[in-house]
Every structure is written in C-alpha cells, then in structure tokens.
Amino acid sequence: MIDQSNLPKHIAIIMDGNGRWAQSQGKNRLFGHRNGTEAVHKVVEAAAKMQIEHLTLYAFSTENWNRPKLEVSTLMDLLIKALRRELNKMIKNNIQLRSIGDISKLPAEVEKELQETIHKTSHNTGMILTLALNYGARQELTQAVQQIAAKVKNNIISLENVDETIINEHLYTQNLPAVDLLIRTSGEQRISNFLLWQIAYAELYFSEVFWPDFNERHFEDAIISYQKRERRFGKTSEQLTHS
Ligand code: IPE
Ligand code: IPE
Ligand code: MG
C-alpha cells in the first residue's frame, strides 16, 4: 500500500487529545498522558521501520506552561521516564534523538536526562527523531530575528545578505529539511504555534483519533493520503506531469 519511493522525508506530528481520551472514559487527564506515551512508542517504531528520515513530535508547547501545575509536572515526569525507557530501543533501532525549543527553561532534571539521551544516540545514523519541548514557533522566530539583528549590527552579516537561507540557519530546525507532512490528531484543525516557517508547503492531515488511540495503521493511513496528493509548489498540474 505504501510507495517506498515516495515517502515524506520529514513528518511532524501534533500529538493531541490525551485529555479528552481520558475524560471520555471518566478518568483524569493525567491518565491520558500516561497512555499517550504508548502511542509515541508505536509511531516512532513504525516510522523507523518504514525508513522515514525525520520525525518531529510536538510534546510540550510554550503555551502548555499555562496548564495546571500538577499536569505540567506529570508531563515532565513522564518525559524523563520515557527517555529512560526508550534509550536502549533508540540505540537498537539506530535512532538519533534531537530537540527543538528552549530546553534551558525545562526543569533541570528533564534537561539533563534529555541532553544525556541526545548525547548517547548522537552516533546513530538512522531516523532523526526530534522532540519539540518548550517549543513555540513565534518564540523561535523571535530569537532568530534577535540573533540576525545582532549579527547585522556587529557587521558579521550585511543586511543585503539576509535571505531565506540565513533565516533557516537561525531556527532550531536549522539541520532539518522542510516538513512534508504535518499530522494532527484529535479532530482539531489548527497549528497551535508549531513550526510556522517549516510547514510553508507541508501537506496537512487531520485525524479524528485521540492521540492515545493513534497506532501504526493510522500513521500509515496518513502517509497513504499524502502519497495521493499532487504537490504543485505553485506550478500547474500540467507542468508537473510533462516535465
Ligand atoms: C496533548 O493532549 C498533549 C499535550 C498537549 C501535552 P492534550 O493534553 O492537549 O489533550 P486535550 O486536547 O486536552 O484532549
Ligand atoms: C498543542 O496541543 C501542543 C502539543 C501537542 C504539545 P494543545 O492541546 O496545547 O493545543 P491547543 O491549545 O488546544 O491549540
Ligand atoms: Mg490539546
């Protein structure tokens, strides 16, 4: 069913619906987050097996700090546990872990665990798994503008040379290709401050499934949907088929 010659190079996922999944069965939101980590595991394994080059997961946004304290601390706790639990599997599956977002503002223990896991998987040559943690696209663009402005001011780069490449190089995603396929679960159809620059030409796929129920099959469905689309990048359909 999946065409191996037309895989999206970079898939990004807004993993949404943990809270509603739990509440729909009379449980509290934290129960949903715990079960959400199981879906992460399944999708990461499926993507690696399929030889997807880049998978980027939105795990915690700059806006998520506004949630109840206990929910935030539970999410941080689950992250540490998941990193510890998954390390050996990431090594076995040749997955390289990276992160985007301002991780210096995460609890010290989370940042440490994350840095260690990133370090321990840094020689892996397979799929690049990027976790967006304390990530917000507006924050990312703001810090990029600040860095570029400082370089212009100090004559490190000239104003005329500020182009898309320079902007790209100052984003957290500097070493990642543009997103080809963006998936959001839980029926919400919005971007919620995720990768605004990088999704400029991404194909969008919205699934009704709450994140804890999202599995390999749903992930494959998203890729099949992607493969049926014609990515025109501004051209006409005729130009694409006659070239
Ligand atoms: C996604 O599920 C997890 C995070 C945002 C951290 P939610 O917690 O947003 O679940 P809903 O959207 O409230 O159902
Ligand atoms: C987006 O989900 C952030 C993550 C999945 C980490 P939210 O549940 O926070 O998004 P909104 O606030 O409903 O748009
Ligand atoms: Mg949500």
Coordinates of C-alpha atoms and ligand atoms in Angstrom, one line a residue:
M1 CA 0.0 0.0 0.0
I2 CA 2.8 2.5 0.9
D3 CA 5.0 3.5 -2.0
Q4 CA 8.5 3.3 -0.6
S5 CA 9.8 5.6 -3.4
N6 CA 7.5 8.5 -2.4
L7 CA 7.9 8.7 1.4
P8 CA 7.6 12.1 3.1
K9 CA 11.2 12.9 4.1
H10 CA 10.0 14.9 7.2
I11 CA 6.9 14.1 9.1
A12 CA 5.8 16.3 12.0
I13 CA 3.0 15.4 14.4
I14 CA 0.9 17.5 16.8
M15 CA 0.0 14.8 19.3
D16 CA -3.3 16.0 20.6
G17 CA -6.3 14.6 22.5
N18 CA -4.8 12.9 25.6
G19 CA -7.0 14.7 28.0
R20 CA -10.2 14.2 26.1
W21 CA -9.4 10.5 25.6
A22 CA -9.1 10.0 29.3
Q23 CA -12.2 12.2 30.1
S24 CA -14.3 10.2 27.6
Q25 CA -13.8 7.2 29.8
G26 CA -14.3 9.0 33.1
K27 CA -10.6 9.2 34.0
N28 CA -8.5 12.2 34.7
R29 CA -6.3 13.9 32.1
L30 CA -3.1 12.5 33.6
F31 CA -4.2 9.0 32.7
G32 CA -4.4 10.2 29.1
H33 CA -0.9 11.5 29.1
R34 CA 0.4 8.2 30.5
N35 CA -1.3 6.3 27.7
G36 CA -0.1 8.8 25.2
T37 CA 3.5 7.7 25.7
E38 CA 2.5 4.3 24.4
A39 CA 1.3 5.8 21.2
V40 CA 4.6 7.7 20.8
H41 CA 6.4 4.4 21.1
K42 CA 4.3 2.7 18.4
V43 CA 4.6 5.6 15.9
V44 CA 8.3 6.0 16.4
E45 CA 8.9 2.3 15.8
A46 CA 6.7 2.3 12.8
A47 CA 8.4 5.4 11.3
A48 CA 11.8 3.9 11.8
K49 CA 10.8 0.6 10.3
M50 CA 9.4 2.4 7.3
Q51 CA 12.7 4.3 6.9
I52 CA 11.3 7.8 7.4
E53 CA 14.3 10.1 7.7
H54 CA 12.9 12.7 10.0
L55 CA 10.1 12.5 12.6
T56 CA 9.3 15.6 14.7
L57 CA 6.9 15.4 17.6
Y58 CA 5.2 18.3 19.4
A59 CA 5.5 17.2 23.0
F60 CA 5.2 20.5 25.0
S61 CA 4.5 24.0 23.7
T62 CA 5.4 27.3 25.2
E63 CA 1.7 27.8 25.9
N64 CA 1.4 24.5 27.8
W65 CA 3.1 26.1 30.9
N66 CA -0.3 27.7 31.5
R67 CA -1.9 24.3 32.4
P68 CA -2.5 23.3 36.0
K69 CA 0.8 22.8 37.9
L70 CA 0.2 19.1 38.5
E71 CA -0.4 18.4 34.9
V72 CA 2.8 20.2 33.9
S73 CA 4.8 18.3 36.4
T74 CA 3.3 15.0 35.4
L75 CA 4.2 15.7 31.8
M76 CA 7.8 16.4 32.8
D77 CA 7.9 13.3 34.9
L78 CA 6.5 11.1 32.0
L79 CA 9.1 12.6 29.7
I80 CA 12.0 11.6 32.0
K81 CA 10.6 8.1 32.3
A82 CA 10.0 7.7 28.6
L83 CA 13.6 8.8 27.8
R84 CA 15.0 6.3 30.2
R85 CA 12.7 3.5 29.0
E86 CA 13.3 4.2 25.3
L87 CA 17.1 4.7 25.3
N88 CA 18.0 1.1 24.5
K89 CA 15.3 0.8 21.9
M90 CA 16.5 4.0 20.2
I91 CA 20.0 2.6 20.1
K92 CA 18.8 -0.7 18.8
N93 CA 16.7 1.0 16.1
N94 CA 19.6 3.3 15.2
I95 CA 17.5 6.4 16.0
Q96 CA 19.2 9.8 16.7
L97 CA 17.3 12.0 19.2
R98 CA 17.3 15.7 19.0
S99 CA 15.2 18.5 20.4
I100 CA 13.9 21.9 19.3
G101 CA 12.6 24.6 21.7
D102 CA 14.2 26.4 24.6
I103 CA 15.1 23.4 26.7
S104 CA 17.0 25.6 29.2
K105 CA 13.7 26.5 30.7
L106 CA 12.7 22.9 31.4
P107 CA 13.2 21.5 34.9
A108 CA 16.9 20.8 35.4
E109 CA 16.4 17.1 35.7
V110 CA 14.4 16.9 32.5
E111 CA 17.1 18.9 30.6
K112 CA 19.8 16.7 32.0
E113 CA 18.1 13.5 31.0
L114 CA 17.3 14.9 27.6
Q115 CA 20.9 16.0 27.0
E116 CA 22.2 12.6 28.0
T117 CA 19.9 10.8 25.7
I118 CA 20.7 13.1 22.9
H119 CA 24.4 12.5 23.5
K120 CA 24.1 8.7 23.8
T121 CA 22.2 8.5 20.5
S122 CA 24.3 11.1 18.6
H123 CA 26.3 8.5 16.7
N124 CA 23.2 6.7 15.4
T125 CA 22.7 7.1 11.6
G126 CA 19.1 6.1 11.1
M127 CA 15.9 8.2 11.7
I128 CA 16.3 11.6 13.3
L129 CA 13.6 11.9 16.0
T130 CA 13.2 15.5 17.1
L131 CA 11.2 16.4 20.2
A132 CA 9.6 19.8 20.4
L133 CA 9.9 20.8 24.0
N134 CA 9.0 24.2 25.4
Y135 CA 8.7 24.9 21.7
G136 CA 6.8 27.8 20.1
A137 CA 7.2 29.0 16.6
R138 CA 6.8 32.7 17.5
Q139 CA 9.5 32.3 20.1
E140 CA 11.7 30.5 17.6
L141 CA 11.3 33.3 15.0
T142 CA 11.8 36.0 17.7
Q143 CA 15.1 34.6 18.8
A144 CA 16.2 34.1 15.2
V145 CA 15.4 37.8 14.4
Q146 CA 17.3 38.9 17.5
Q147 CA 20.4 36.8 16.6
I148 CA 20.3 38.0 13.0
A149 CA 19.9 41.6 14.0
A150 CA 22.8 41.4 16.4
K151 CA 25.0 40.0 13.6
V152 CA 24.0 42.8 11.2
K153 CA 24.7 45.3 13.9
N154 CA 28.1 43.9 14.6
N155 CA 28.9 43.7 10.8
I156 CA 29.0 39.8 10.9
I157 CA 26.5 39.7 8.1
S158 CA 25.3 42.5 5.9
L159 CA 21.6 43.5 5.6
E160 CA 21.5 42.7 1.9
N161 CA 22.6 39.1 2.6
V162 CA 19.7 38.3 5.0
D163 CA 17.8 35.8 2.9
E164 CA 15.7 32.6 3.5
T165 CA 18.9 30.5 3.9
I166 CA 20.2 32.8 6.7
I167 CA 16.8 32.8 8.4
N168 CA 16.7 29.0 8.2
E169 CA 20.1 28.8 9.8
H170 CA 18.9 30.6 12.8
L171 CA 15.9 28.4 13.6
Y172 CA 16.0 25.5 16.0
T173 CA 15.4 23.3 12.9
Q174 CA 18.5 24.5 11.0
N175 CA 19.6 21.0 10.3
L176 CA 16.2 19.6 9.3
P177 CA 14.5 19.7 5.9
A178 CA 11.2 21.4 5.5
V179 CA 8.2 19.5 6.7
D180 CA 6.5 17.4 4.0
L181 CA 3.6 16.0 6.1
L182 CA 2.0 17.5 9.2
I183 CA -0.4 15.3 11.1
R184 CA -2.6 16.5 13.9
T185 CA -4.8 14.1 15.9
S186 CA -8.0 14.6 18.0
G187 CA -10.1 16.4 15.3
E188 CA -8.7 19.8 16.0
Q189 CA -7.7 21.7 12.8
R190 CA -5.2 24.2 13.9
I191 CA -1.4 24.7 14.1
S192 CA -1.1 25.9 17.7
N193 CA 2.2 27.7 17.2
F194 CA 4.1 24.7 15.7
L195 CA 6.8 25.1 13.0
L196 CA 5.2 28.0 11.2
W197 CA 8.1 28.6 8.9
Q198 CA 8.9 25.0 8.3
I199 CA 5.3 24.0 7.2
A200 CA 5.1 26.6 4.5
Y201 CA 4.5 23.8 1.9
A202 CA 3.6 20.8 4.1
E203 CA 0.6 18.6 3.3
L204 CA -1.8 18.8 6.2
Y205 CA -3.5 15.7 7.6
F206 CA -6.1 15.8 10.4
S207 CA -7.2 12.6 12.1
E208 CA -10.2 12.3 14.4
V209 CA -8.5 9.8 16.6
F210 CA -7.3 10.9 20.0
W211 CA -3.6 10.5 20.4
P212 CA -3.5 7.5 22.8
D213 CA -5.5 5.5 20.3
F214 CA -3.3 6.5 17.3
N215 CA -1.4 3.5 16.1
E216 CA 0.7 2.2 13.2
R217 CA -2.3 1.7 11.0
H218 CA -3.5 5.4 11.4
F219 CA 0.1 6.5 10.8
E220 CA 0.2 4.5 7.5
D221 CA -3.2 6.0 6.5
A222 CA -1.7 9.5 6.8
I223 CA 1.2 8.5 4.6
I224 CA -1.1 6.9 2.0
S225 CA -3.2 10.1 2.0
Y226 CA 0.0 12.1 1.5
Q227 CA 1.0 9.9 -1.4
K228 CA -2.3 10.5 -3.3
R229 CA -1.7 14.3 -3.3
E230 CA -0.1 16.3 -6.0
R231 CA 2.4 18.7 -4.6
R232 CA 2.5 21.6 -7.0
F233 CA 4.6 24.1 -5.3
G234 CA 2.9 26.9 -7.2
K235 CA 3.2 25.3 -10.6
T236 CA 0.3 23.9 -12.7
S237 CA -0.6 20.2 -12.8
E238 CA 0.4 20.1 -16.5
Q239 CA 3.9 21.4 -15.8
L240 CA 4.4 18.6 -13.3
T241 CA 3.2 15.8 -15.5
H242 CA 5.0 16.9 -18.7
S243 CA 8.4 17.5 -17.1
Ligands
IPE1 C1 -1.9 16.5 24.0 O1 -3.1 16.2 24.6 C2 -0.7 16.5 25.0 C3 -0.1 17.9 25.2 C4 -0.6 19.0 24.7 C5 1.0 17.9 26.1 P1 -3.9 17.3 25.4 O2 -3.5 17.3 26.8 O3 -3.8 18.6 24.7 O4 -5.4 16.7 25.3 P2 -6.7 17.5 25.0 O5 -6.5 18.3 23.8 O6 -6.9 18.4 26.2 O7 -7.7 16.4 24.8
IPE2 C1 -0.6 21.5 21.0 O1 -1.7 21.0 21.7 C2 0.7 21.3 21.8 C3 1.1 19.9 21.8 C4 0.6 18.9 21.2 C5 2.3 19.6 22.6 P1 -2.6 21.9 22.6 O2 -3.7 20.9 23.1 O3 -1.8 22.5 23.6 O4 -3.2 22.9 21.6 P2 -4.4 24.0 21.8 O5 -4.1 24.8 22.9 O6 -5.6 23.2 22.0 O7 -4.5 24.7 20.5
MG3 MG -5.0 19.5 23.3

